[in-house]
């Protein structure tokens, strides 16, 4: 039971990441792309991490996975912010 | 021979050759430094593919150590090239 | 079935690496080439993990993709907007293309088709057989700091050489980006974390993936982050202390090596009881030098000697 | 006593650290290191002469697991030569860099270069050679860039990229060897190598890489700019030592390691390239407008001779004749090392005292700088190969052996090359002895640098008259292949 939930979460996560990647290619401008990439990827990674935690079933691994997810959350949010701000500055100057 | 060794070995060889081609072209210095880096990644890939012994056996650690050394040498050379290039460009501007 | 899946996965990764490498080389736009190169580095890191080389995966992510990427991006910032593409004759292009294709073909034939290529079993690999005497249980660290420590010594010397080169030819760059509020937050969270992680990598390298190079690269990332955040003096000590950091790695290495010769053994023959301690000592010195050199290279040069000295540094506090 | 072997590498490394943190005393540190390395080098020569070939695996591990150092007669003599030239260039550098801001960076880099040269000479491990080659290349590039002006920087950048490409090709060859034979230790490999495709390809890659790094025609194009624009002591080391160490490596690989694979046809390819290098290099030297450029082109030509020796040596059967030729090769390499360092140091002195080194405007040089001119003339004698210089004996041997093997073209090329060398050197001396322009060049009153004269004297007198012990040493402990 737990195993199938774990695998389910992993596949849902893969789906989110795939959707984010499609968005990166298809969406019209930079802000939309950033939005698709960060939001979908963070969610997808969260699903994958929790799925893997269930599959391993050990607390120590679950904590490590949680830490990884939080770090990626922090950096991707910050990086998206920097990119967006940089582009905004450039557009304003024009 | 393991198929993984063959696949990655050929890929590494391809990268080596592609990088060498790029490094020999009369492009800008930065482009050629990039090409040298790609090329060395190719040589490293050949080494590590060679060290792989399948999923059920430990790999040969010697090539791993050699590649680690190579990585540090590569970034050192890149750093020196970039600082010289910057100096050269400043000189040209004066 | 399982095997087939692995092969498919391998083919996808290997092809992707090849295509990315080609795009890096063939791209006319330098900015695009650099970004592709960073992606290429991350892909290589994935391949190392696949090929059972976790030490390399860590090092590639930190050094190959991370720090090389940072160096290249900062070099890119000062590139002239439009770099004229030199005119090349067809002879030039196809001449070297044919040359390297022939080279690749011959090498592939020699490696994979003609008789050759011996992959010994790892059960009789001398590195595993003698691992217990090496003082550490991570075989890669054993090779780097014990069996083939002389290679690593020369490699640290290469790093030292580049540090002097940067001191000689570079001038410190003033960062242009104003540090926003978010960067401050990021810095407060990430810098302590990176310093802790670097010490962890250094410590864990003795028995699990990790070691001096990965640790040094992570520490350098902390220094670069501080520089980006507008606190360059915090990330780097003043010019005088910087010199001590730059020589730390090579000095530890050489002094340990020469000291081991005092009781008649050959260079870098550690006394059995002291092996682990000496290896850790050398690695600690190496971490400081690697981090200092890479931060120095990112900043583009040292501050002149007469400038007032910065206060504490993370490197020193470690 | 075998522990001595690491010292020519460890000592300059340690001193380069000291030079960085104690900038006030760099000159003393540098010269003291030079002296110590000469002492160590002499001790190693004595050790090898007394006790035969020395080798040691570092770290106390068995061969194959650890990295081995190896020294035979050839290594020991090359080591002593590099120590002596290093010392001469070091003492020269003290005055050359006096008062320049680059002084502080010069010394650590210079000591690193010396360490790299020793490391290359002593190492018996293929991957270790790669790392040492990178150290050699990067320190040489940084030193070249210390030269004045944009030209030096441009030359350094090109040198860096070519060096990186060369190292990569070398590394690829190492990978091939490791893939097939599973070891990097050259002493173990020597017994294992077989004539098969992977070995041939590896040999081709090694040779290409090292040809690029030691500027054998037609891969010589980078050399003139680098050697002519580097600071004078650096040029001396680059021309006299760096390319020669790479040549030594090539010799080691062909004569010791890959000997079972070599065929006469392969060897004659290198011989023909060497002959082309002699003619082309000499021709360019005749047309060179600057003294340092002349010296750089002359290096290309003189390297050509080494490859002529090489092509004969590789195909000759074992025996006394081959022994003679091997000794002659070493004698030639040594003579060129000392003579060329003398010429570059003298050129540096000219450049500093007269403010330029344009050959056509050197009139008055003889009056202004008699000591330096003396060094130049002596170096010229050795470069042409007039008696009593060491290269006279060496060329004599080369021609005699070539005749006995029926290689007529070698005799012809050597004669022609010597004639061309006469032309470019007499043109130089002719300009130097001419009375010069109306206003005599400003002569600063100070004592002339003596190190060029010492180097030139070693090249012409010491090596010529004292060549017998050298042959003896090689005959006793020449090394694996001889």
CSV table of C-alpha atoms in Angstrom, one decimal, chain A:
chain,number,residue,atom,x,y,z
A,1,UNK,CA,0.0,0.0,0.0
A,2,UNK,CA,2.6,2.5,1.1
A,3,UNK,CA,4.8,1.5,-1.8
A,4,UNK,CA,2.2,2.2,-4.3
A,5,UNK,CA,1.4,5.6,-2.8
A,6,UNK,CA,5.2,6.3,-3.0
A,7,UNK,CA,5.4,5.4,-6.6
A,8,UNK,CA,2.2,7.3,-7.3
A,9,UNK,CA,3.7,10.4,-5.8
A,10,UNK,CA,7.0,10.0,-7.8
A,11,UNK,CA,5.0,9.7,-11.0
A,12,UNK,CA,2.9,12.7,-10.2
A,13,UNK,CA,6.1,14.7,-9.5
A,14,UNK,CA,7.5,13.6,-12.8
A,15,UNK,CA,4.3,14.8,-14.5
A,16,UNK,CA,4.6,18.2,-12.8
A,17,UNK,CA,8.2,18.6,-13.9
A,18,UNK,CA,7.4,17.5,-17.4
A,19,UNK,CA,4.6,20.1,-17.5
A,20,UNK,CA,7.0,22.8,-16.3
A,21,UNK,CA,9.4,21.9,-19.0
A,22,UNK,CA,6.7,22.1,-21.7
A,23,UNK,CA,5.8,25.5,-20.3
A,24,UNK,CA,9.4,26.6,-20.5
A,25,UNK,CA,9.4,25.8,-24.2
A,26,UNK,CA,5.9,27.0,-25.1
A,27,UNK,CA,5.0,30.0,-23.0
A,28,UNK,CA,5.3,33.4,-24.7
A,29,UNK,CA,7.5,35.6,-22.4
A,30,UNK,CA,10.1,35.3,-19.8
A,31,UNK,CA,7.9,36.0,-16.8
A,32,UNK,CA,5.5,33.3,-17.7
A,33,UNK,CA,8.3,30.9,-18.3
A,34,UNK,CA,9.9,31.6,-15.0
A,35,UNK,CA,6.5,31.1,-13.3
A,36,UNK,CA,6.0,27.7,-15.0
A,37,UNK,CA,9.4,26.5,-14.3
A,38,UNK,CA,9.7,27.4,-10.7
A,39,UNK,CA,6.2,26.7,-9.5
A,40,UNK,CA,5.8,23.4,-11.4
A,41,UNK,CA,9.3,22.2,-10.6
A,42,UNK,CA,9.1,22.9,-6.9
A,43,UNK,CA,5.8,21.1,-6.6
A,44,UNK,CA,7.1,18.2,-8.7
A,45,UNK,CA,10.3,17.9,-6.7
A,46,UNK,CA,8.2,18.0,-3.5
A,47,UNK,CA,6.1,15.1,-4.8
A,48,UNK,CA,9.2,13.1,-5.8
A,49,UNK,CA,10.9,13.7,-2.5
A,50,UNK,CA,7.9,12.7,-0.4
A,51,UNK,CA,7.4,9.7,-2.7
A,52,UNK,CA,11.0,8.6,-2.2
A,53,UNK,CA,10.7,9.1,1.5
A,54,UNK,CA,7.8,6.8,1.6
A,55,UNK,CA,9.6,4.2,-0.5
A,56,UNK,CA,12.6,4.2,1.7
A,57,UNK,CA,10.7,4.3,4.9
A,58,UNK,CA,13.5,5.7,7.1
A,59,UNK,CA,13.4,8.8,9.1
A,60,UNK,CA,16.9,9.9,8.4
A,61,UNK,CA,16.5,9.7,4.7
A,62,UNK,CA,13.1,11.5,4.9
A,63,UNK,CA,14.8,14.4,6.8
A,64,UNK,CA,17.6,14.6,4.2
A,65,UNK,CA,15.0,14.7,1.4
A,66,UNK,CA,13.1,17.4,3.2
A,67,UNK,CA,16.2,19.4,3.5
A,68,UNK,CA,17.0,19.1,-0.1
A,69,UNK,CA,13.5,20.2,-1.1
A,70,UNK,CA,13.6,23.2,1.2
A,71,UNK,CA,17.0,24.3,-0.2
A,72,UNK,CA,15.9,24.0,-3.7
A,73,UNK,CA,12.7,25.9,-2.8
A,74,UNK,CA,14.8,28.7,-1.3
A,75,UNK,CA,17.3,29.0,-4.1
A,76,UNK,CA,14.9,28.6,-7.0
A,77,UNK,CA,12.6,31.3,-5.5
A,78,UNK,CA,15.6,33.6,-5.1
A,79,UNK,CA,17.0,32.9,-8.5
A,80,UNK,CA,13.6,33.5,-10.2
A,81,UNK,CA,13.4,36.8,-8.3
A,82,UNK,CA,16.9,37.9,-9.5
A,83,UNK,CA,16.2,37.0,-13.1
A,84,UNK,CA,12.9,38.7,-13.2
A,85,UNK,CA,14.3,41.8,-11.5
A,86,UNK,CA,17.2,42.0,-13.8
A,87,UNK,CA,15.0,41.8,-16.9
A,88,UNK,CA,12.5,44.3,-15.4
A,89,UNK,CA,15.4,46.7,-14.8
A,90,UNK,CA,16.6,46.3,-18.3
A,91,UNK,CA,13.1,46.9,-19.7
A,92,UNK,CA,12.6,50.0,-17.6
A,93,UNK,CA,15.8,51.5,-18.8
A,94,UNK,CA,14.7,51.2,-22.4
